[in-house]
Amino acid sequence: MLVDFNDRVIRGYLMSLIGEEGLKMIENMPEGEVTDEEIAETSGVLLNTVRRTLFILYENKFAIVARERDSNSGWLTYLWHLDFSDIEHQLMREKKKLMRSLKTRLDFEEGNVFYVCPQGCVRLLFDEAIETEFLCPMCGEDLVFYDNSVFVETLQKRLDALISS
Amino acid sequence: MDLEEEAFKIISKHKDGIFQNTIWKELDIDSRKCSRIIKKLQDKDLIIREVAVSNGARTYLLRAKEEAKEKYDLLLSGEMFSACTSCTGDCQPEYCGRLSEWISNLPIEEEGAGEAEETEDVGEPQEVEDVGEPQEVEDVGEPQEVEDVGEPQEAEDVEESQEAEDVEEPQEAEDVEEPQEA
């Protein structure tokens, strides 16, 4: 399957996973099954970074490794190649994970009343604000009511869009 | 690149669709082979095929499916991809700074006036933005820390000692607690 690394979703996803150096490694990956050293040499990425990137990609099922034993020395050689055909499935997993977190957060934001320090030190729940006598535990300022309606509305809108897509 | 990928690339390039009888000529393959490739792309749900007429000949109009990608656009908030991707921290969506940042980025793309509205509600813009930032939420927003320093007595101590700006440092927070323990 064709994977467009310039697509902003795919790029954003891979960027979160493996960072800029990792992307550089993928884009300059040699053809066929190769060792980590060969990848480092061809892509110009540090060997350490190559290994870390391969490990992350392997965990997410984007890298496939084959082991070969040298019959003379008995040494093992690890040969890698990348396969992004499963990216759709992984994106679906990420989507579900995000939706779960957003739902939890939405319930929390809707079910609580918040107070913030005008100096921006902290945001407290109503009960916590009572405990501190509506004074900021950091700087002692009077806490003020925090209206999270816009935050909740935005969150709700995006969550609905994610659910219906 | 195999023929299947090439065919998909050609179809994707033509946003309004392309006739099937054009593709096999372009790929320099016969129509039977082309049909099989198109069938595979259809099975993978990558393209849409509709009956059409081109120069009086019955053929199919092929279009690449865009929805598959578009639905994942919702994972992006501005340029930031899902806050949960590659996160290795203890999952606490209620207090997660990264998630706060991700959600706070949303209004910018959906409704430009979102932030302004938010600031109007509370009054001073900097304050609200400060609270929404992940670093600060992470630094002071964790429940344990709030509990530690959140007792009224401690708050009084802080006021008396006038160390308002420095209280964030853990050592001083411990110092404040010590006299109470004694």
Tab-separated table of C-alpha atoms in Angstrom:
chain	number	residue	atom	x	y	z
A	1	MET	CA	0.000	0.000	0.000
A	2	LEU	CA	1.172	3.478	-0.819
A	3	VAL	CA	1.975	5.659	2.137
A	4	ASP	CA	2.304	9.348	1.544
A	5	PHE	CA	4.773	10.673	4.108
A	6	ASN	CA	3.827	14.211	3.143
A	7	ASP	CA	0.228	13.691	4.173
A	8	ARG	CA	-0.186	15.840	7.282
A	9	VAL	CA	-1.942	13.123	9.294
A	10	ILE	CA	0.601	10.442	8.530
A	11	ARG	CA	3.482	12.854	9.006
A	12	GLY	CA	2.014	14.095	12.268
A	13	TYR	CA	1.557	10.555	13.497
A	14	LEU	CA	5.062	9.422	12.596
A	15	MET	CA	6.486	12.635	13.997
A	16	SER	CA	4.872	11.897	17.376
A	17	LEU	CA	6.182	8.360	17.277
A	18	ILE	CA	9.734	8.693	16.061
A	19	GLY	CA	10.484	12.397	15.714
A	20	GLU	CA	12.273	14.285	12.982
A	21	GLU	CA	15.365	12.080	12.883
A	22	GLY	CA	13.169	8.997	12.648
A	23	LEU	CA	11.323	10.466	9.684
A	24	LYS	CA	14.623	11.241	8.048
A	25	MET	CA	15.614	7.615	8.537
A	26	ILE	CA	12.394	6.317	6.966
A	27	GLU	CA	12.657	8.619	3.981
A	28	ASN	CA	16.217	7.545	3.292
A	29	MET	CA	15.745	3.890	4.078
A	30	PRO	CA	17.668	1.607	1.707
A	31	GLU	CA	15.715	-0.920	-0.366
A	32	GLY	CA	15.314	-4.524	0.766
A	33	GLU	CA	16.379	-6.169	4.005
A	34	VAL	CA	19.190	-4.273	5.657
A	35	THR	CA	21.109	-4.115	8.912
A	36	ASP	CA	20.833	-1.176	11.295
A	37	GLU	CA	24.389	-0.162	10.430
A	38	GLU	CA	23.563	0.014	6.738
A	39	ILE	CA	20.511	2.147	7.506
A	40	ALA	CA	22.614	4.524	9.607
A	41	GLU	CA	25.198	4.813	6.859
A	42	THR	CA	22.710	5.428	4.042
A	43	SER	CA	20.365	7.752	5.900
A	44	GLY	CA	23.019	9.701	7.777
A	45	VAL	CA	21.174	9.186	11.060
A	46	LEU	CA	23.094	8.184	14.197
A	47	LEU	CA	23.189	4.450	14.823
A	48	ASN	CA	21.673	4.901	18.286
A	49	THR	CA	18.754	6.824	16.813
A	50	VAL	CA	18.315	4.237	14.075
A	51	ARG	CA	18.083	1.466	16.660
A	52	ARG	CA	15.656	3.404	18.814
A	53	THR	CA	13.506	4.246	15.773
A	54	LEU	CA	13.494	0.657	14.565
A	55	PHE	CA	12.466	-0.495	18.015
A	56	ILE	CA	9.525	1.936	18.131
A	57	LEU	CA	8.493	1.018	14.591
A	58	TYR	CA	8.727	-2.682	15.492
A	59	GLU	CA	6.486	-2.134	18.514
A	60	ASN	CA	3.926	-0.498	16.224
A	61	LYS	CA	4.242	-3.244	13.617
A	62	PHE	CA	5.818	-1.036	10.978
A	63	ALA	CA	9.211	-2.743	11.023
A	64	ILE	CA	9.829	-6.398	10.286
A	65	VAL	CA	13.008	-8.108	11.365
A	66	ALA	CA	14.594	-11.330	10.202
A	67	ARG	CA	17.395	-13.060	12.108
A	68	GLU	CA	20.229	-14.778	10.360
A	69	ARG	CA	22.967	-16.788	12.007
A	70	ASP	CA	26.413	-16.809	10.509
A	71	SER	CA	27.376	-20.473	10.222
A	72	ASN	CA	31.063	-19.804	10.834
A	73	SER	CA	31.076	-17.352	13.697
A	74	GLY	CA	27.651	-18.174	15.126
A	75	TRP	CA	26.846	-14.472	15.246
A	76	LEU	CA	23.326	-13.265	14.660
A	77	THR	CA	22.560	-10.615	12.040
A	78	TYR	CA	19.298	-8.702	12.252
A	79	LEU	CA	17.881	-7.672	8.892
A	80	TRP	CA	15.201	-5.015	8.814
A	81	HIS	CA	12.628	-3.783	6.374
A	82	LEU	CA	9.691	-1.430	6.802
A	83	ASP	CA	6.084	-2.095	5.975
A	84	PHE	CA	3.482	0.620	6.499
A	85	SER	CA	0.547	-1.295	5.063
A	86	ASP	CA	-0.985	-1.518	8.553
A	87	ILE	CA	-0.971	2.230	9.155
A	88	GLU	CA	-4.727	2.577	8.766
A	89	HIS	CA	-5.259	0.078	11.562
A	90	GLN	CA	-2.770	1.851	13.796
A	91	LEU	CA	-4.450	5.200	13.134
A	92	MET	CA	-7.743	3.625	14.122
A	93	ARG	CA	-6.165	2.487	17.408
A	94	GLU	CA	-4.838	5.977	18.049
A	95	LYS	CA	-8.262	7.391	17.345
A	96	LYS	CA	-9.928	5.058	19.828
A	97	LYS	CA	-7.324	5.861	22.462
A	98	LEU	CA	-7.804	9.590	22.002
A	99	MET	CA	-11.585	9.275	22.071
A	100	ARG	CA	-11.404	7.404	25.372
A	101	SER	CA	-9.261	10.118	26.924
A	102	LEU	CA	-11.434	12.920	25.560
A	103	LYS	CA	-14.570	11.261	26.931
A	104	THR	CA	-13.001	10.930	30.395
A	105	ARG	CA	-11.878	14.540	30.275
A	106	LEU	CA	-15.275	15.756	29.095
A	107	ASP	CA	-17.052	13.993	31.978
A	108	PHE	CA	-14.551	15.515	34.406
A	109	GLU	CA	-14.930	19.035	33.004
A	110	GLU	CA	-18.720	18.824	32.942
A	111	GLY	CA	-19.075	17.250	36.358
A	112	ASN	CA	-16.928	19.701	38.306
A	113	VAL	CA	-16.698	23.361	39.180
A	114	PHE	CA	-13.265	24.929	38.969
A	115	TYR	CA	-11.497	27.832	40.593
A	116	VAL	CA	-8.271	29.315	39.281
A	117	CYS	CA	-5.606	31.538	40.690
A	118	PRO	CA	-5.565	34.900	38.866
A	119	GLN	CA	-1.767	34.573	38.730
A	120	GLY	CA	-2.154	31.324	36.788
A	121	CYS	CA	-0.578	29.162	39.511
A	122	VAL	CA	-3.168	26.464	39.756
A	123	ARG	CA	-6.658	25.289	38.903
A	124	LEU	CA	-8.567	23.674	41.762
A	125	LEU	CA	-11.805	21.748	42.109
A	126	PHE	CA	-14.527	23.377	44.172
A	127	ASP	CA	-13.875	21.017	47.107
A	128	GLU	CA	-10.155	21.706	46.996
A	129	ALA	CA	-10.864	25.439	46.831
A	130	ILE	CA	-12.955	25.144	49.999
A	131	GLU	CA	-10.062	23.420	51.747
A	132	THR	CA	-7.754	26.287	50.868
A	133	GLU	CA	-10.426	28.849	51.857
A	134	PHE	CA	-10.476	30.063	48.239
A	135	LEU	CA	-6.874	31.211	48.484
A	136	CYS	CA	-4.190	30.085	46.082
A	137	PRO	CA	-1.991	27.511	47.873
A	138	MET	CA	0.985	28.786	45.893
A	139	CYS	CA	0.798	32.557	46.105
A	140	GLY	CA	-2.094	33.284	48.460
A	141	GLU	CA	-4.184	35.224	45.916
A	142	ASP	CA	-7.990	35.015	46.025
A	143	LEU	CA	-9.195	32.277	43.697
A	144	VAL	CA	-11.724	33.176	40.999
A	145	PHE	CA	-14.405	31.067	39.320
A	146	TYR	CA	-13.176	29.430	36.120
A	147	ASP	CA	-15.713	29.241	33.320
A	148	ASN	CA	-14.817	26.185	31.246
A	149	SER	CA	-17.887	26.360	28.976
A	150	VAL	CA	-15.899	27.205	25.833
A	151	PHE	CA	-13.386	24.466	26.592
A	152	VAL	CA	-16.210	21.965	27.125
A	153	GLU	CA	-18.032	23.082	23.995
A	154	THR	CA	-14.920	22.682	21.838
A	155	LEU	CA	-14.142	19.344	23.383
A	156	GLN	CA	-17.704	18.116	22.895
A	157	LYS	CA	-17.746	19.231	19.267
A	158	ARG	CA	-14.538	17.411	18.403
A	159	LEU	CA	-15.561	14.290	20.296
A	160	ASP	CA	-18.902	14.186	18.437
A	161	ALA	CA	-17.068	14.587	15.131
A	162	LEU	CA	-14.718	11.731	16.050
A	163	ILE	CA	-17.584	9.471	17.072
A	164	SER	CA	-19.550	10.109	13.881
A	165	SER	CA	-16.560	9.690	11.547
B	1	MET	CA	6.482	0.312	-7.551
B	2	ASP	CA	4.050	-2.357	-8.690
B	3	LEU	CA	1.217	-1.795	-11.134
B	4	GLU	CA	-1.403	-1.651	-8.417
B	5	GLU	CA	0.351	1.238	-6.722
B	6	GLU	CA	0.913	2.976	-10.038
B	7	ALA	CA	-2.761	2.644	-10.982
B	8	PHE	CA	-3.812	4.045	-7.602
B	9	LYS	CA	-1.435	6.949	-8.002
B	10	ILE	CA	-2.919	7.802	-11.392
B	11	ILE	CA	-6.458	7.608	-10.025
B	12	SER	CA	-5.548	9.766	-6.991
B	13	LYS	CA	-4.055	12.398	-9.278
B	14	HIS	CA	-7.356	12.891	-11.095
B	15	LYS	CA	-9.620	14.454	-8.496
B	16	ASP	CA	-12.667	14.356	-10.807
B	17	GLY	CA	-12.056	10.753	-11.684
B	18	ILE	CA	-10.509	8.957	-14.634
B	19	PHE	CA	-11.963	6.473	-17.146
B	20	GLN	CA	-10.822	2.898	-16.794
B	21	ASN	CA	-10.111	2.672	-20.539
B	22	THR	CA	-7.575	5.506	-20.170
B	23	ILE	CA	-5.645	3.885	-17.333
B	24	TRP	CA	-4.689	0.656	-19.070
B	25	LYS	CA	-3.426	2.601	-22.033
B	26	GLU	CA	-1.390	4.804	-19.734
B	27	LEU	CA	0.050	1.842	-17.862
B	28	ASP	CA	0.725	0.015	-21.108
B	29	ILE	CA	-1.125	-3.124	-20.050
B	30	ASP	CA	-4.132	-4.886	-21.559
B	31	SER	CA	-7.655	-4.233	-20.360
B	32	ARG	CA	-8.000	-7.666	-18.713
B	33	LYS	CA	-4.992	-7.083	-16.501
B	34	CYS	CA	-6.229	-3.586	-15.726
B	35	SER	CA	-9.626	-4.934	-14.629
B	36	ARG	CA	-7.953	-7.261	-12.164
B	37	ILE	CA	-5.875	-4.453	-10.697
B	38	ILE	CA	-8.938	-2.235	-10.390
B	39	LYS	CA	-10.812	-5.093	-8.737
B	40	LYS	CA	-8.031	-5.385	-6.138
B	41	LEU	CA	-8.135	-1.648	-5.405
B	42	GLN	CA	-11.893	-1.873	-5.046
B	43	ASP	CA	-11.605	-4.804	-2.649
B	44	LYS	CA	-9.235	-2.739	-0.538
B	45	ASP	CA	-11.861	-0.012	-0.493
B	46	LEU	CA	-9.467	2.526	-1.962
B	47	ILE	CA	-11.471	3.581	-5.021
B	48	ILE	CA	-15.043	4.132	-6.199
B	49	ARG	CA	-16.125	2.730	-9.587
B	50	GLU	CA	-19.137	4.059	-11.475
B	51	VAL	CA	-20.514	3.085	-14.862
B	52	ALA	CA	-19.824	5.831	-17.436
B	53	VAL	CA	-19.610	6.452	-21.155
B	54	SER	CA	-16.460	7.794	-22.799
B	55	ASN	CA	-16.562	8.672	-26.515
B	56	GLY	CA	-19.608	6.489	-26.923
B	57	ALA	CA	-17.904	3.462	-25.352
B	58	ARG	CA	-19.190	2.066	-22.094
B	59	THR	CA	-16.519	2.118	-19.417
B	60	TYR	CA	-16.059	2.983	-15.734
B	61	LEU	CA	-15.215	6.203	-14.017
B	62	LEU	CA	-12.731	5.644	-11.182
B	63	ARG	CA	-12.198	7.936	-8.253
B	64	ALA	CA	-9.933	7.583	-5.236
B	65	LYS	CA	-11.650	7.507	-1.872
B	66	GLU	CA	-10.668	10.473	0.228
B	67	GLU	CA	-12.861	9.869	3.268
B	68	ALA	CA	-10.535	7.236	4.635
B	69	LYS	CA	-7.835	9.808	5.177
B	70	GLU	CA	-10.090	12.687	6.071
B	71	LYS	CA	-11.572	10.987	9.088
B	72	TYR	CA	-8.144	10.860	10.689
B	73	ASP	CA	-7.717	14.607	10.230
B	74	LEU	CA	-9.703	14.851	13.424
B	75	LEU	CA	-6.704	13.439	15.287
B	76	LEU	CA	-4.881	16.660	14.506
B	77	SER	CA	-5.301	19.780	16.570
B	78	GLY	CA	-3.533	22.488	14.636
B	79	GLU	CA	-0.229	20.818	13.838
B	80	MET	CA	-0.298	18.661	16.952
B	81	PHE	CA	-1.159	15.002	16.499
B	82	SER	CA	-3.217	13.114	19.091
B	83	ALA	CA	-1.926	13.855	22.583
B	84	CYS	CA	-2.091	10.175	23.484
B	85	THR	CA	0.247	8.946	20.753
B	86	SER	CA	3.538	7.667	22.135
B	87	CYS	CA	2.595	8.879	25.603
B	88	THR	CA	4.285	6.794	28.270
B	89	GLY	CA	3.064	8.659	31.329
B	90	ASP	CA	0.444	7.481	33.799
B	91	CYS	CA	-2.808	7.985	31.945
B	92	GLN	CA	-4.777	10.663	33.782
B	93	PRO	CA	-6.868	12.448	31.148
B	94	GLU	CA	-8.459	14.642	33.840
B	95	TYR	CA	-5.161	16.356	34.654
B	96	CYS	CA	-3.110	15.612	31.534
B	97	GLY	CA	-1.238	18.694	30.372
B	98	ARG	CA	-0.645	17.367	26.869
B	99	LEU	CA	-4.344	16.705	26.438
B	100	SER	CA	-5.159	20.198	27.743
B	101	GLU	CA	-2.823	21.658	25.177
B	102	TRP	CA	-4.336	19.529	22.426
B	103	ILE	CA	-7.868	20.646	23.316
B	104	SER	CA	-6.801	24.267	23.777
B	105	ASN	CA	-5.412	24.211	20.231
B	106	LEU	CA	-8.767	23.174	18.808
B	107	PRO	CA	-10.621	26.528	18.772
B	108	ILE	CA	-7.950	28.117	16.616
B	109	GLU	CA	-8.832	25.951	13.655
B	110	GLU	CA	-12.552	25.539	14.269
B	111	GLU	CA	-13.582	28.957	15.477
B	112	GLY	CA	-11.020	31.709	15.606
B	113	ALA	CA	-12.859	33.670	18.262
B	114	GLY	CA	-12.878	30.760	20.705
B	115	GLU	CA	-9.948	31.943	22.784
B	116	ALA	CA	-11.182	35.501	22.951
B	117	GLU	CA	-14.533	34.316	24.245
B	118	GLU	CA	-12.835	32.240	26.872
B	119	THR	CA	-10.794	35.159	28.103
B	120	GLU	CA	-13.786	37.442	28.227
B	121	ASP	CA	-15.532	35.082	30.569
B	122	VAL	CA	-12.849	35.170	33.203
B	123	GLY	CA	-11.571	38.623	32.557
B	124	GLU	CA	-7.800	38.590	32.208
B	125	PRO	CA	-6.517	36.734	29.154
B	126	GLN	CA	-3.062	35.780	30.430
B	127	GLU	CA	-4.451	34.085	33.471
B	128	VAL	CA	-6.699	31.715	31.586
B	129	GLU	CA	-4.037	30.860	29.054
B	130	ASP	CA	-1.559	30.225	31.824
B	131	VAL	CA	-3.833	27.777	33.523
B	132	GLY	CA	-4.427	25.938	30.270
B	133	GLU	CA	-0.755	25.404	29.517
B	134	PRO	CA	0.555	21.900	30.059
B	135	GLN	CA	3.742	22.752	31.931
B	136	GLU	CA	1.958	24.574	34.665
B	137	VAL	CA	-0.758	22.017	34.952
B	138	GLU	CA	1.894	19.346	35.212
B	139	ASP	CA	3.932	21.304	37.688
B	140	VAL	CA	1.262	22.252	40.120
B	141	GLY	CA	-1.938	20.653	38.925
B	142	GLU	CA	-1.351	17.122	40.154
B	143	PRO	CA	-3.754	16.093	42.850
B	144	GLN	CA	-1.041	14.977	45.247
B	145	GLU	CA	0.681	18.329	45.172
B	146	VAL	CA	-2.551	20.155	45.638
B	147	GLU	CA	-3.324	18.002	48.624
B	148	ASP	CA	0.129	18.510	50.064
B	149	VAL	CA	0.042	22.246	50.037
B	150	GLY	CA	-3.679	22.722	49.894
B	151	GLU	CA	-4.428	22.731	53.610
B	152	PRO	CA	-5.604	26.030	55.004
B	153	GLN	CA	-2.873	26.165	57.615
B	154	GLU	CA	-0.203	25.792	54.997
B	155	ALA	CA	-1.750	28.486	52.860
B	156	GLU	CA	-1.601	30.812	55.841
B	157	ASP	CA	2.014	29.895	56.444
B	158	VAL	CA	2.822	30.730	52.879
B	159	GLU	CA	1.198	34.105	53.193
B	160	GLU	CA	2.994	34.920	56.407
B	161	SER	CA	6.397	33.992	55.108
B	162	GLN	CA	5.746	35.987	51.948
B	163	GLU	CA	7.401	33.416	49.768
B	164	ALA	CA	4.674	33.499	47.222
B	165	GLU	CA	6.908	33.364	44.184
B	166	ASP	CA	9.234	30.709	45.447
B	167	VAL	CA	6.770	28.234	46.836
B	168	GLU	CA	6.786	26.213	43.608
B	169	GLU	CA	10.182	24.792	44.436
B	170	PRO	CA	9.849	21.488	46.245
B	171	GLN	CA	12.512	22.194	48.871
B	172	GLU	CA	10.746	25.242	50.134
B	173	ALA	CA	7.432	23.468	50.137
B	174	GLU	CA	9.042	20.865	52.383
B	175	ASP	CA	10.415	23.617	54.572
B	176	VAL	CA	6.957	24.989	55.009
B	177	GLU	CA	5.672	21.618	56.094
B	178	GLU	CA	8.416	20.879	58.593
B	179	PRO	CA	7.394	23.263	61.358
B	180	GLN	CA	3.915	21.747	61.321
B	181	GLU	CA	5.276	18.258	61.765
B	182	ALA	CA	7.400	19.478	64.677
